[in-house]
């Protein structure tokens, strides 16, 4: 595996000594004072690379679901190649899905015209993720409040709203016939 050669060092006697992922993660926790692992850095790198690439990528015309998915998959392949992973692993573990949502709804467009340099892309990514998280929390809070209001209404009226009514039970097996 190519990455294993990177996690070695020569000791005082000139002998190669392996460093395993646990030792790397222990070092990161100690150095950063938080619960960070090497995966956090890969996730950051994947998310940031995807956001930067998507910000530079116009929405396809016509904007069909198929065209959007093809463009999104091309970005995932680029990021996967950069990280040395498969697209499936990259999509699942290393790119925050909110960047794809942001691209599809136009939140990322125009960033590439105002953001210059690696540090500015890092900051733009942090800001975007913070806004996306805040919007998600706000949506979840609103949904929870709506559910609470429905529960209060149910208790006050004495019956559940139609959307909350229980599902009909499935088919029952036919009763066994008696033999004569």
PDB file of C-alpha atoms in Angstrom:
ATOM      1  CA  UNK A   1       0.000   0.000   0.000  1.00  0.00           C
ATOM      2  CA  UNK A   2       1.601   3.331  -1.043  1.00  0.00           C
ATOM      3  CA  UNK A   3       0.619   5.261   2.097  1.00  0.00           C
ATOM      4  CA  UNK A   4       2.368   2.813   4.407  1.00  0.00           C
ATOM      5  CA  UNK A   5       5.802   3.977   3.236  1.00  0.00           C
ATOM      6  CA  UNK A   6       4.935   7.472   4.401  1.00  0.00           C
ATOM      7  CA  UNK A   7       4.324   6.298   7.943  1.00  0.00           C
ATOM      8  CA  UNK A   8       7.846   5.156   8.697  1.00  0.00           C
ATOM      9  CA  UNK A   9      10.898   6.831  10.089  1.00  0.00           C
ATOM     10  CA  UNK A  10      14.534   5.936  10.571  1.00  0.00           C
ATOM     11  CA  UNK A  11      15.591   5.495  14.161  1.00  0.00           C
ATOM     12  CA  UNK A  12      19.019   6.409  15.585  1.00  0.00           C
ATOM     13  CA  UNK A  13      20.444   3.137  14.231  1.00  0.00           C
ATOM     14  CA  UNK A  14      19.136   3.852  10.713  1.00  0.00           C
ATOM     15  CA  UNK A  15      16.466   1.162  10.907  1.00  0.00           C
ATOM     16  CA  UNK A  16      13.008   1.841   9.472  1.00  0.00           C
ATOM     17  CA  UNK A  17      10.356   1.951  12.166  1.00  0.00           C
ATOM     18  CA  UNK A  18       6.671   1.733  11.251  1.00  0.00           C
ATOM     19  CA  UNK A  19       4.122   4.209  12.541  1.00  0.00           C
ATOM     20  CA  UNK A  20       0.556   2.901  12.642  1.00  0.00           C
ATOM     21  CA  UNK A  21      -2.629   4.930  12.283  1.00  0.00           C
ATOM     22  CA  UNK A  22      -3.300   4.719  16.022  1.00  0.00           C
ATOM     23  CA  UNK A  23      -0.004   6.457  16.755  1.00  0.00           C
ATOM     24  CA  UNK A  24      -0.763   9.149  14.168  1.00  0.00           C
ATOM     25  CA  UNK A  25      -4.216   9.724  15.652  1.00  0.00           C
ATOM     26  CA  UNK A  26      -2.791   9.811  19.193  1.00  0.00           C
ATOM     27  CA  UNK A  27      -0.316  12.466  18.068  1.00  0.00           C
ATOM     28  CA  UNK A  28      -3.068  14.525  16.421  1.00  0.00           C
ATOM     29  CA  UNK A  29      -5.206  14.419  19.572  1.00  0.00           C
ATOM     30  CA  UNK A  30      -2.241  15.462  21.702  1.00  0.00           C
ATOM     31  CA  UNK A  31      -1.092  18.219  19.341  1.00  0.00           C
ATOM     32  CA  UNK A  32      -4.545  19.664  18.687  1.00  0.00           C
ATOM     33  CA  UNK A  33      -6.091  19.236  22.118  1.00  0.00           C
ATOM     34  CA  UNK A  34      -9.280  17.868  20.580  1.00  0.00           C
ATOM     35  CA  UNK A  35     -10.605  14.566  19.350  1.00  0.00           C
ATOM     36  CA  UNK A  36      -9.248  14.844  15.800  1.00  0.00           C
ATOM     37  CA  UNK A  37      -8.103  11.935  13.645  1.00  0.00           C
ATOM     38  CA  UNK A  38      -6.428  11.640  10.263  1.00  0.00           C
ATOM     39  CA  UNK A  39      -9.877  11.002   8.777  1.00  0.00           C
ATOM     40  CA  UNK A  40     -10.940  14.516   9.792  1.00  0.00           C
ATOM     41  CA  UNK A  41      -8.170  15.922   7.613  1.00  0.00           C
ATOM     42  CA  UNK A  42      -9.173  13.724   4.675  1.00  0.00           C
ATOM     43  CA  UNK A  43     -12.810  14.762   5.111  1.00  0.00           C
ATOM     44  CA  UNK A  44     -11.800  18.413   5.240  1.00  0.00           C
ATOM     45  CA  UNK A  45      -9.640  18.021   2.134  1.00  0.00           C
ATOM     46  CA  UNK A  46     -12.365  16.194   0.228  1.00  0.00           C
ATOM     47  CA  UNK A  47     -15.115  18.619   1.204  1.00  0.00           C
ATOM     48  CA  UNK A  48     -12.979  21.672   0.477  1.00  0.00           C
ATOM     49  CA  UNK A  49     -11.831  20.334  -2.915  1.00  0.00           C
ATOM     50  CA  UNK A  50     -15.414  19.486  -3.879  1.00  0.00           C
ATOM     51  CA  UNK A  51     -16.695  22.901  -2.804  1.00  0.00           C
ATOM     52  CA  UNK A  52     -13.970  24.702  -4.773  1.00  0.00           C
ATOM     53  CA  UNK A  53     -14.584  22.619  -7.897  1.00  0.00           C
ATOM     54  CA  UNK A  54     -18.372  22.971  -7.661  1.00  0.00           C
ATOM     55  CA  UNK A  55     -18.085  26.739  -7.164  1.00  0.00           C
ATOM     56  CA  UNK A  56     -16.262  26.882 -10.506  1.00  0.00           C
ATOM     57  CA  UNK A  57     -18.748  24.599 -12.242  1.00  0.00           C
ATOM     58  CA  UNK A  58     -21.863  26.172 -13.757  1.00  0.00           C
ATOM     59  CA  UNK A  59     -25.116  24.273 -13.523  1.00  0.00           C
ATOM     60  CA  UNK A  60     -25.698  22.224 -16.666  1.00  0.00           C
ATOM     61  CA  UNK A  61     -28.151  23.495 -19.271  1.00  0.00           C
ATOM     62  CA  UNK A  62     -30.757  22.133 -19.445  1.00  0.00           C
ATOM     63  CA  UNK A  63     -30.673  21.452 -15.739  1.00  0.00           C
ATOM     64  CA  UNK A  64     -32.117  17.938 -15.650  1.00  0.00           C
ATOM     65  CA  UNK A  65     -31.588  15.597 -12.711  1.00  0.00           C
ATOM     66  CA  UNK A  66     -29.480  13.362 -14.953  1.00  0.00           C
ATOM     67  CA  UNK A  67     -27.220  16.240 -16.029  1.00  0.00           C
ATOM     68  CA  UNK A  68     -26.816  17.411 -12.423  1.00  0.00           C
ATOM     69  CA  UNK A  69     -25.930  13.898 -11.274  1.00  0.00           C
ATOM     70  CA  UNK A  70     -23.393  13.423 -14.082  1.00  0.00           C
ATOM     71  CA  UNK A  71     -21.666  16.714 -13.224  1.00  0.00           C
ATOM     72  CA  UNK A  72     -21.713  15.878  -9.513  1.00  0.00           C
ATOM     73  CA  UNK A  73     -20.246  12.422 -10.181  1.00  0.00           C
ATOM     74  CA  UNK A  74     -17.442  13.967 -12.255  1.00  0.00           C
ATOM     75  CA  UNK A  75     -16.488  16.157  -9.277  1.00  0.00           C
ATOM     76  CA  UNK A  76     -16.617  13.144  -6.952  1.00  0.00           C
ATOM     77  CA  UNK A  77     -14.260  11.257  -9.305  1.00  0.00           C
ATOM     78  CA  UNK A  78     -11.815  14.212  -9.325  1.00  0.00           C
ATOM     79  CA  UNK A  79     -11.782  14.400  -5.535  1.00  0.00           C
ATOM     80  CA  UNK A  80     -11.504  10.609  -5.209  1.00  0.00           C
ATOM     81  CA  UNK A  81      -8.482  10.614  -7.525  1.00  0.00           C
ATOM     82  CA  UNK A  82      -6.842  13.366  -5.460  1.00  0.00           C
ATOM     83  CA  UNK A  83      -7.468  11.441  -2.217  1.00  0.00           C
ATOM     84  CA  UNK A  84      -6.560   8.058  -3.677  1.00  0.00           C
ATOM     85  CA  UNK A  85      -9.978   6.554  -2.966  1.00  0.00           C
ATOM     86  CA  UNK A  86     -12.835   5.161  -4.983  1.00  0.00           C
ATOM     87  CA  UNK A  87     -15.691   7.518  -5.851  1.00  0.00           C
ATOM     88  CA  UNK A  88     -18.077   5.483  -3.663  1.00  0.00           C
ATOM     89  CA  UNK A  89     -15.850   5.803  -0.582  1.00  0.00           C
ATOM     90  CA  UNK A  90     -15.180   9.455  -1.327  1.00  0.00           C
ATOM     91  CA  UNK A  91     -18.883  10.307  -1.654  1.00  0.00           C
ATOM     92  CA  UNK A  92     -19.808   8.408   1.496  1.00  0.00           C
ATOM     93  CA  UNK A  93     -16.937   9.358   3.804  1.00  0.00           C
ATOM     94  CA  UNK A  94     -14.999  12.364   2.548  1.00  0.00           C
ATOM     95  CA  UNK A  95     -17.351  14.938   1.004  1.00  0.00           C
ATOM     96  CA  UNK A  96     -19.996  16.674   3.092  1.00  0.00           C
ATOM     97  CA  UNK A  97     -23.269  16.283   1.138  1.00  0.00           C
ATOM     98  CA  UNK A  98     -24.299  19.864   1.867  1.00  0.00           C
ATOM     99  CA  UNK A  99     -21.802  21.135  -0.738  1.00  0.00           C
ATOM    100  CA  UNK A 100     -23.743  19.312  -3.452  1.00  0.00           C
ATOM    101  CA  UNK A 101     -26.983  20.811  -2.162  1.00  0.00           C
ATOM    102  CA  UNK A 102     -25.354  24.251  -2.185  1.00  0.00           C
ATOM    103  CA  UNK A 103     -24.201  23.825  -5.771  1.00  0.00           C
ATOM    104  CA  UNK A 104     -27.601  22.603  -6.943  1.00  0.00           C
ATOM    105  CA  UNK A 105     -29.449  25.541  -5.373  1.00  0.00           C
ATOM    106  CA  UNK A 106     -26.873  28.116  -6.510  1.00  0.00           C
ATOM    107  CA  UNK A 107     -25.322  29.004  -3.137  1.00  0.00           C
ATOM    108  CA  UNK A 108     -21.789  28.301  -4.406  1.00  0.00           C
ATOM    109  CA  UNK A 109     -22.002  30.208  -7.665  1.00  0.00           C
ATOM    110  CA  UNK A 110     -19.972  33.367  -7.709  1.00  0.00           C
ATOM    111  CA  UNK A 111     -17.527  32.191  -5.026  1.00  0.00           C
ATOM    112  CA  UNK A 112     -14.828  31.494  -7.598  1.00  0.00           C
ATOM    113  CA  UNK A 113     -14.978  35.129  -8.722  1.00  0.00           C
ATOM    114  CA  UNK A 114     -14.341  36.515  -5.232  1.00  0.00           C
ATOM    115  CA  UNK A 115     -12.170  33.869  -3.560  1.00  0.00           C
ATOM    116  CA  UNK A 116      -8.454  33.749  -4.367  1.00  0.00           C
ATOM    117  CA  UNK A 117      -5.769  31.561  -2.886  1.00  0.00           C
ATOM    118  CA  UNK A 118      -5.792  28.473  -0.718  1.00  0.00           C
ATOM    119  CA  UNK A 119      -6.368  30.287   2.568  1.00  0.00           C
ATOM    120  CA  UNK A 120      -9.401  32.117   1.179  1.00  0.00           C
ATOM    121  CA  UNK A 121     -10.850  28.831  -0.103  1.00  0.00           C
ATOM    122  CA  UNK A 122     -10.365  27.349   3.370  1.00  0.00           C
ATOM    123  CA  UNK A 123     -12.223  30.283   4.917  1.00  0.00           C
ATOM    124  CA  UNK A 124     -14.975  30.182   2.280  1.00  0.00           C
ATOM    125  CA  UNK A 125     -15.454  26.471   2.979  1.00  0.00           C
ATOM    126  CA  UNK A 126     -15.630  27.057   6.740  1.00  0.00           C
ATOM    127  CA  UNK A 127     -18.163  29.855   6.301  1.00  0.00           C
ATOM    128  CA  UNK A 128     -20.309  27.830   3.920  1.00  0.00           C
ATOM    129  CA  UNK A 129     -20.332  24.780   6.207  1.00  0.00           C
ATOM    130  CA  UNK A 130     -21.220  26.957   9.216  1.00  0.00           C
ATOM    131  CA  UNK A 131     -24.144  28.530   7.310  1.00  0.00           C
ATOM    132  CA  UNK A 132     -25.328  25.131   6.089  1.00  0.00           C
ATOM    133  CA  UNK A 133     -25.193  23.685   9.633  1.00  0.00           C
ATOM    134  CA  UNK A 134     -27.073  26.683  11.048  1.00  0.00           C
ATOM    135  CA  UNK A 135     -29.770  26.309   8.384  1.00  0.00           C
ATOM    136  CA  UNK A 136     -30.051  22.579   9.140  1.00  0.00           C
ATOM    137  CA  UNK A 137     -30.425  23.251  12.878  1.00  0.00           C
ATOM    138  CA  UNK A 138     -33.048  25.924  12.200  1.00  0.00           C
ATOM    139  CA  UNK A 139     -35.001  23.552   9.939  1.00  0.00           C
ATOM    140  CA  UNK A 140     -34.805  20.770  12.539  1.00  0.00           C
ATOM    141  CA  UNK A 141     -35.951  23.141  15.285  1.00  0.00           C
ATOM    142  CA  UNK A 142     -38.897  24.308  13.153  1.00  0.00           C
ATOM    143  CA  UNK A 143     -39.849  20.699  12.378  1.00  0.00           C
ATOM    144  CA  UNK A 144     -39.667  19.810  16.082  1.00  0.00           C
ATOM    145  CA  UNK A 145     -41.859  22.802  16.998  1.00  0.00           C
ATOM    146  CA  UNK A 146     -44.398  21.818  14.325  1.00  0.00           C
ATOM    147  CA  UNK A 147     -44.486  18.255  15.658  1.00  0.00           C
ATOM    148  CA  UNK A 148     -44.957  19.579  19.206  1.00  0.00           C
ATOM    149  CA  UNK A 149     -47.852  21.804  18.064  1.00  0.00           C
ATOM    150  CA  UNK A 150     -49.460  18.795  16.356  1.00  0.00           C
ATOM    151  CA  UNK A 151     -49.106  16.770  19.561  1.00  0.00           C
ATOM    152  CA  UNK A 152     -50.718  19.555  21.622  1.00  0.00           C
ATOM    153  CA  UNK A 153     -53.550  19.825  19.076  1.00  0.00           C
ATOM    154  CA  UNK A 154     -54.050  16.061  19.220  1.00  0.00           C
ATOM    155  CA  UNK A 155     -54.405  16.097  22.998  1.00  0.00           C
ATOM    156  CA  UNK A 156     -56.705  19.145  22.930  1.00  0.00           C
ATOM    157  CA  UNK A 157     -59.011  17.773  20.229  1.00  0.00           C
ATOM    158  CA  UNK A 158     -58.785  14.172  21.291  1.00  0.00           C
ATOM    159  CA  UNK A 159     -57.797  12.650  17.962  1.00  0.00           C
ATOM    160  CA  UNK A 160     -54.704  12.511  15.827  1.00  0.00           C
ATOM    161  CA  UNK A 161     -54.449  14.504  12.604  1.00  0.00           C
ATOM    162  CA  UNK A 162     -54.959  12.458   9.434  1.00  0.00           C
ATOM    163  CA  UNK A 163     -51.243  12.533   8.631  1.00  0.00           C
ATOM    164  CA  UNK A 164     -50.489  10.902  11.981  1.00  0.00           C
ATOM    165  CA  UNK A 165     -53.148   8.173  11.786  1.00  0.00           C
ATOM    166  CA  UNK A 166     -51.860   4.631  12.120  1.00  0.00           C
ATOM    167  CA  UNK A 167     -51.282   2.623   8.972  1.00  0.00           C
ATOM    168  CA  UNK A 168     -53.683  -0.120   8.075  1.00  0.00           C
ATOM    169  CA  UNK A 169     -52.455  -3.529   9.042  1.00  0.00           C
ATOM    170  CA  UNK A 170     -51.217  -5.767   6.246  1.00  0.00           C
ATOM    171  CA  UNK A 171     -53.147  -8.665   4.803  1.00  0.00           C
ATOM    172  CA  UNK A 172     -53.848 -11.532   7.071  1.00  0.00           C
ATOM    173  CA  UNK A 173     -53.220 -15.078   6.044  1.00  0.00           C
ATOM    174  CA  UNK A 174     -56.409 -16.875   5.027  1.00  0.00           C
ATOM    175  CA  UNK A 175     -57.876 -19.109   7.706  1.00  0.00           C
ATOM    176  CA  UNK A 176     -57.128 -22.785   7.301  1.00  0.00           C
ATOM    177  CA  UNK A 177     -60.013 -24.742   5.843  1.00  0.00           C
ATOM    178  CA  UNK A 178     -61.365 -27.658   7.735  1.00  0.00           C
ATOM    179  CA  UNK A 179     -61.105 -31.012   6.023  1.00  0.00           C
ATOM    180  CA  UNK A 180     -64.180 -33.169   5.898  1.00  0.00           C
TER     181      UNK A 180
END
